[in-house]
Coordinates of C-alpha atoms in Angstrom, one line a residue:
X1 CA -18.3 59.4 -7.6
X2 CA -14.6 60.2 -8.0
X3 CA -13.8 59.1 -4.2
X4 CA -16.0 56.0 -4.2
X5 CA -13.3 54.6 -7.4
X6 CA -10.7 55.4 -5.8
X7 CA -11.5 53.4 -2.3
X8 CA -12.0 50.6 -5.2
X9 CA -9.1 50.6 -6.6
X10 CA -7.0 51.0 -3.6
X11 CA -9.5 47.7 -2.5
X12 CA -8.5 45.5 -5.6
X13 CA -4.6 46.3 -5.1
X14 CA -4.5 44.9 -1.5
X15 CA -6.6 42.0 -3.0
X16 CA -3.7 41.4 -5.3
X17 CA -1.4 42.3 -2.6
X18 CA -3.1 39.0 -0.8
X19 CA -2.7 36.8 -3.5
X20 CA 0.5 37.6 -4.0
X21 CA 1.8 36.5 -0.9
X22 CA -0.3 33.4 -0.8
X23 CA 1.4 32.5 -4.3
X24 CA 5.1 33.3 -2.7
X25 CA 3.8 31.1 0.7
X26 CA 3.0 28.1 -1.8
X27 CA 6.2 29.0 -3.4
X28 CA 8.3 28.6 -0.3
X29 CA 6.2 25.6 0.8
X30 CA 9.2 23.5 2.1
X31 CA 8.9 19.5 2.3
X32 CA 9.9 17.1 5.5
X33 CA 10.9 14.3 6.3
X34 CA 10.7 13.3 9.9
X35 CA 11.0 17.2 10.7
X36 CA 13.5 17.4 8.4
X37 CA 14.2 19.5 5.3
X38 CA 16.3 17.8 2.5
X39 CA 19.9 20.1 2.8
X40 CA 19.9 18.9 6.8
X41 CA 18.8 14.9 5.6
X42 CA 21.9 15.2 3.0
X43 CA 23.9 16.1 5.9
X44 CA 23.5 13.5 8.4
X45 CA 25.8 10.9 8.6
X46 CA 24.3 7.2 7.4
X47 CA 23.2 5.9 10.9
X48 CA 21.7 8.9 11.7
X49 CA 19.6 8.7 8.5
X50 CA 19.0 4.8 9.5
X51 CA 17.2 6.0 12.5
X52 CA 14.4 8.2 10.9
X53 CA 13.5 5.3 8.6
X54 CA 11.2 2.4 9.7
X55 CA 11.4 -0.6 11.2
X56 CA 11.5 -3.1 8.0
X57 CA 14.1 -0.4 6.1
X58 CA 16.0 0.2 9.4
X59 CA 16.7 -3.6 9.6
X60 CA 18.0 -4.1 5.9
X61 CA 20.4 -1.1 6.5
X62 CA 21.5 -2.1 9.6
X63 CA 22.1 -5.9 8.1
X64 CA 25.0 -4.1 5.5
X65 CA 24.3 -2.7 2.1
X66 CA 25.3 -5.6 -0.4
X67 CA 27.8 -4.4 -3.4
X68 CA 24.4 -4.2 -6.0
X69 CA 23.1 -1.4 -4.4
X70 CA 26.4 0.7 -4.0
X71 CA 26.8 0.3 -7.7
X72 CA 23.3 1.8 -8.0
X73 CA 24.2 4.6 -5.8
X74 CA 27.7 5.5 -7.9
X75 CA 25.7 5.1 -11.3
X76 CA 23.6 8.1 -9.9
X77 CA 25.7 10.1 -8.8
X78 CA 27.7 10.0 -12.1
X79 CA 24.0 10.6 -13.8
X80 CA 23.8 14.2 -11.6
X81 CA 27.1 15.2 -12.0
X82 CA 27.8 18.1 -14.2
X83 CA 24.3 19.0 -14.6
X84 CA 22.9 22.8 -14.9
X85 CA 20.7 23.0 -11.9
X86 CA 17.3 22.5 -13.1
X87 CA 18.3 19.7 -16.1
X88 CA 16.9 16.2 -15.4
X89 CA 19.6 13.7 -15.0
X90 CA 19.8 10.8 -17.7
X91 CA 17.5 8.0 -16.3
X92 CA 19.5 4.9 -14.9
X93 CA 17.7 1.5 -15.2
X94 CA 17.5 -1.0 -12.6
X95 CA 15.9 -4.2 -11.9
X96 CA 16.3 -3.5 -7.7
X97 CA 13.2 -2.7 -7.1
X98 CA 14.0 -3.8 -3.4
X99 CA 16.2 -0.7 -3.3
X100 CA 15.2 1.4 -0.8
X101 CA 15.3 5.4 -1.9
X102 CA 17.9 7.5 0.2
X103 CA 17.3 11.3 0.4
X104 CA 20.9 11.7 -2.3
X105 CA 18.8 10.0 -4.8
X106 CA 16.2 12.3 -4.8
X107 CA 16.3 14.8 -8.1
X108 CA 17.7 11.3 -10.3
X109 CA 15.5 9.7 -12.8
X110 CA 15.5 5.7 -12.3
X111 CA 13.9 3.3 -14.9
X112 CA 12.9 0.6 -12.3
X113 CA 12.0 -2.9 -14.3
X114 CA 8.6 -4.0 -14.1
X115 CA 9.2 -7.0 -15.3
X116 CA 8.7 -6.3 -19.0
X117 CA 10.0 -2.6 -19.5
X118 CA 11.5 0.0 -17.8
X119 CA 9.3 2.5 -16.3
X120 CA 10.9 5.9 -16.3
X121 CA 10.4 7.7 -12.2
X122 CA 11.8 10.8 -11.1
X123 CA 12.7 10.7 -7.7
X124 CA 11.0 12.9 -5.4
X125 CA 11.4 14.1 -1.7
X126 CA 8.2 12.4 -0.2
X127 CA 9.7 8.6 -1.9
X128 CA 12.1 8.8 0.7
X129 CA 12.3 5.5 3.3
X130 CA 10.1 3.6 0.1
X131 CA 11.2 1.2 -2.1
X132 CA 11.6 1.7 -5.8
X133 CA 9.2 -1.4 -7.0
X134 CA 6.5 0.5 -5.3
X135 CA 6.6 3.1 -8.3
X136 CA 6.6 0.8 -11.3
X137 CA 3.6 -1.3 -11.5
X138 CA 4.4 -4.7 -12.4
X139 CA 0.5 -5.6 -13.6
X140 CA -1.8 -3.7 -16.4
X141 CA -4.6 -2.8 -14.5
X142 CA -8.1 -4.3 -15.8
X143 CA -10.4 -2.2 -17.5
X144 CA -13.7 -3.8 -16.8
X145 CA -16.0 -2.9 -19.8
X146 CA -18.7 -4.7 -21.9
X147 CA -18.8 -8.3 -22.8
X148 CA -17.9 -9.4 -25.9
X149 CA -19.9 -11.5 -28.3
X150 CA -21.1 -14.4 -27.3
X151 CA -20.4 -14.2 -23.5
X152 CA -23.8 -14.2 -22.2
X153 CA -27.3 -16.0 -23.4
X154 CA -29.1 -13.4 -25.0
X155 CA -26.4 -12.7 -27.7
X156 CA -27.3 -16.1 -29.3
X157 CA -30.8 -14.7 -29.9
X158 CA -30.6 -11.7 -32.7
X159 CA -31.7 -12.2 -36.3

């Protein structure tokens, strides 16, 4: 009896030996970008970056960033600076929703217009190469649900 507990309990601590690892693996669970990690995307240099995006975001790059979206850019970075590491960054609103997200934007919180509001979006590593309108809905999605009175034919009939 004594023996047979103990082969147990040595069981049930390499089980949480297991599980312990997997949690650090999920943990250490690094995101890319093209192969990339983000520390190696904030260091390349801006045509560098310009070839890992797309076609359609290669082209606007390429074209010249227009003065709008620089001021974006330096209205973030002044939003990050200072921080603790680990404090969200005060949100900076925005009606360019044609901005296209850069990896040094990545941590900020934007509030891209919609069009009535700002919606509030905290930018995150796998946004990178989209643009910001495509994470503030511009629509209310409809709820299709029941009729109301009177819509259909056999409302007219109860007494």
């Amino acid at each position: 009896g004594v023996h047979g507990d103990n082969l147990n309990m040595a069981d049930k601590t390499q089980a949480q030996i297991e599980a312990e690892e997997r949690k650090k693996r999920a943990a250490v669970r690094k995101f890319t970008f093209r192969g990339m990690e983000l520390e190696d995307l904030l260091k390349l240099s801006n045509e560098k970056l310009i070839e890992h995006l797309r076609a359609r975001q290669r082209r606007r790059f390429n074209r010249g960033l227009k003065h709008k979206y620089q001021r974006l850019m330096t209205k973030l970075r002044k939003a990050k600076k200072g921080l603790e590491p680990g404090a969200k960054p005060a949100p900076v609103k925005t009606h360019l929703r044609n901005a296209i997200i850069t990896p040094e934007m990545v941590g900020s919180v934007v509030g891209i217009h919609s069009g009535r509001g700002f919606t509030n979006v905290e930018i995150k590593f796998d946004m990178i190469g989209h643009y910001l309108g495509e994470f503030s809905i511009t629509y209310k999605p409809t709820t299709h649900g029941k009729p109301g009175v009177g819509a259909t034919k056999s409302s007219a009939h109860t007494d």
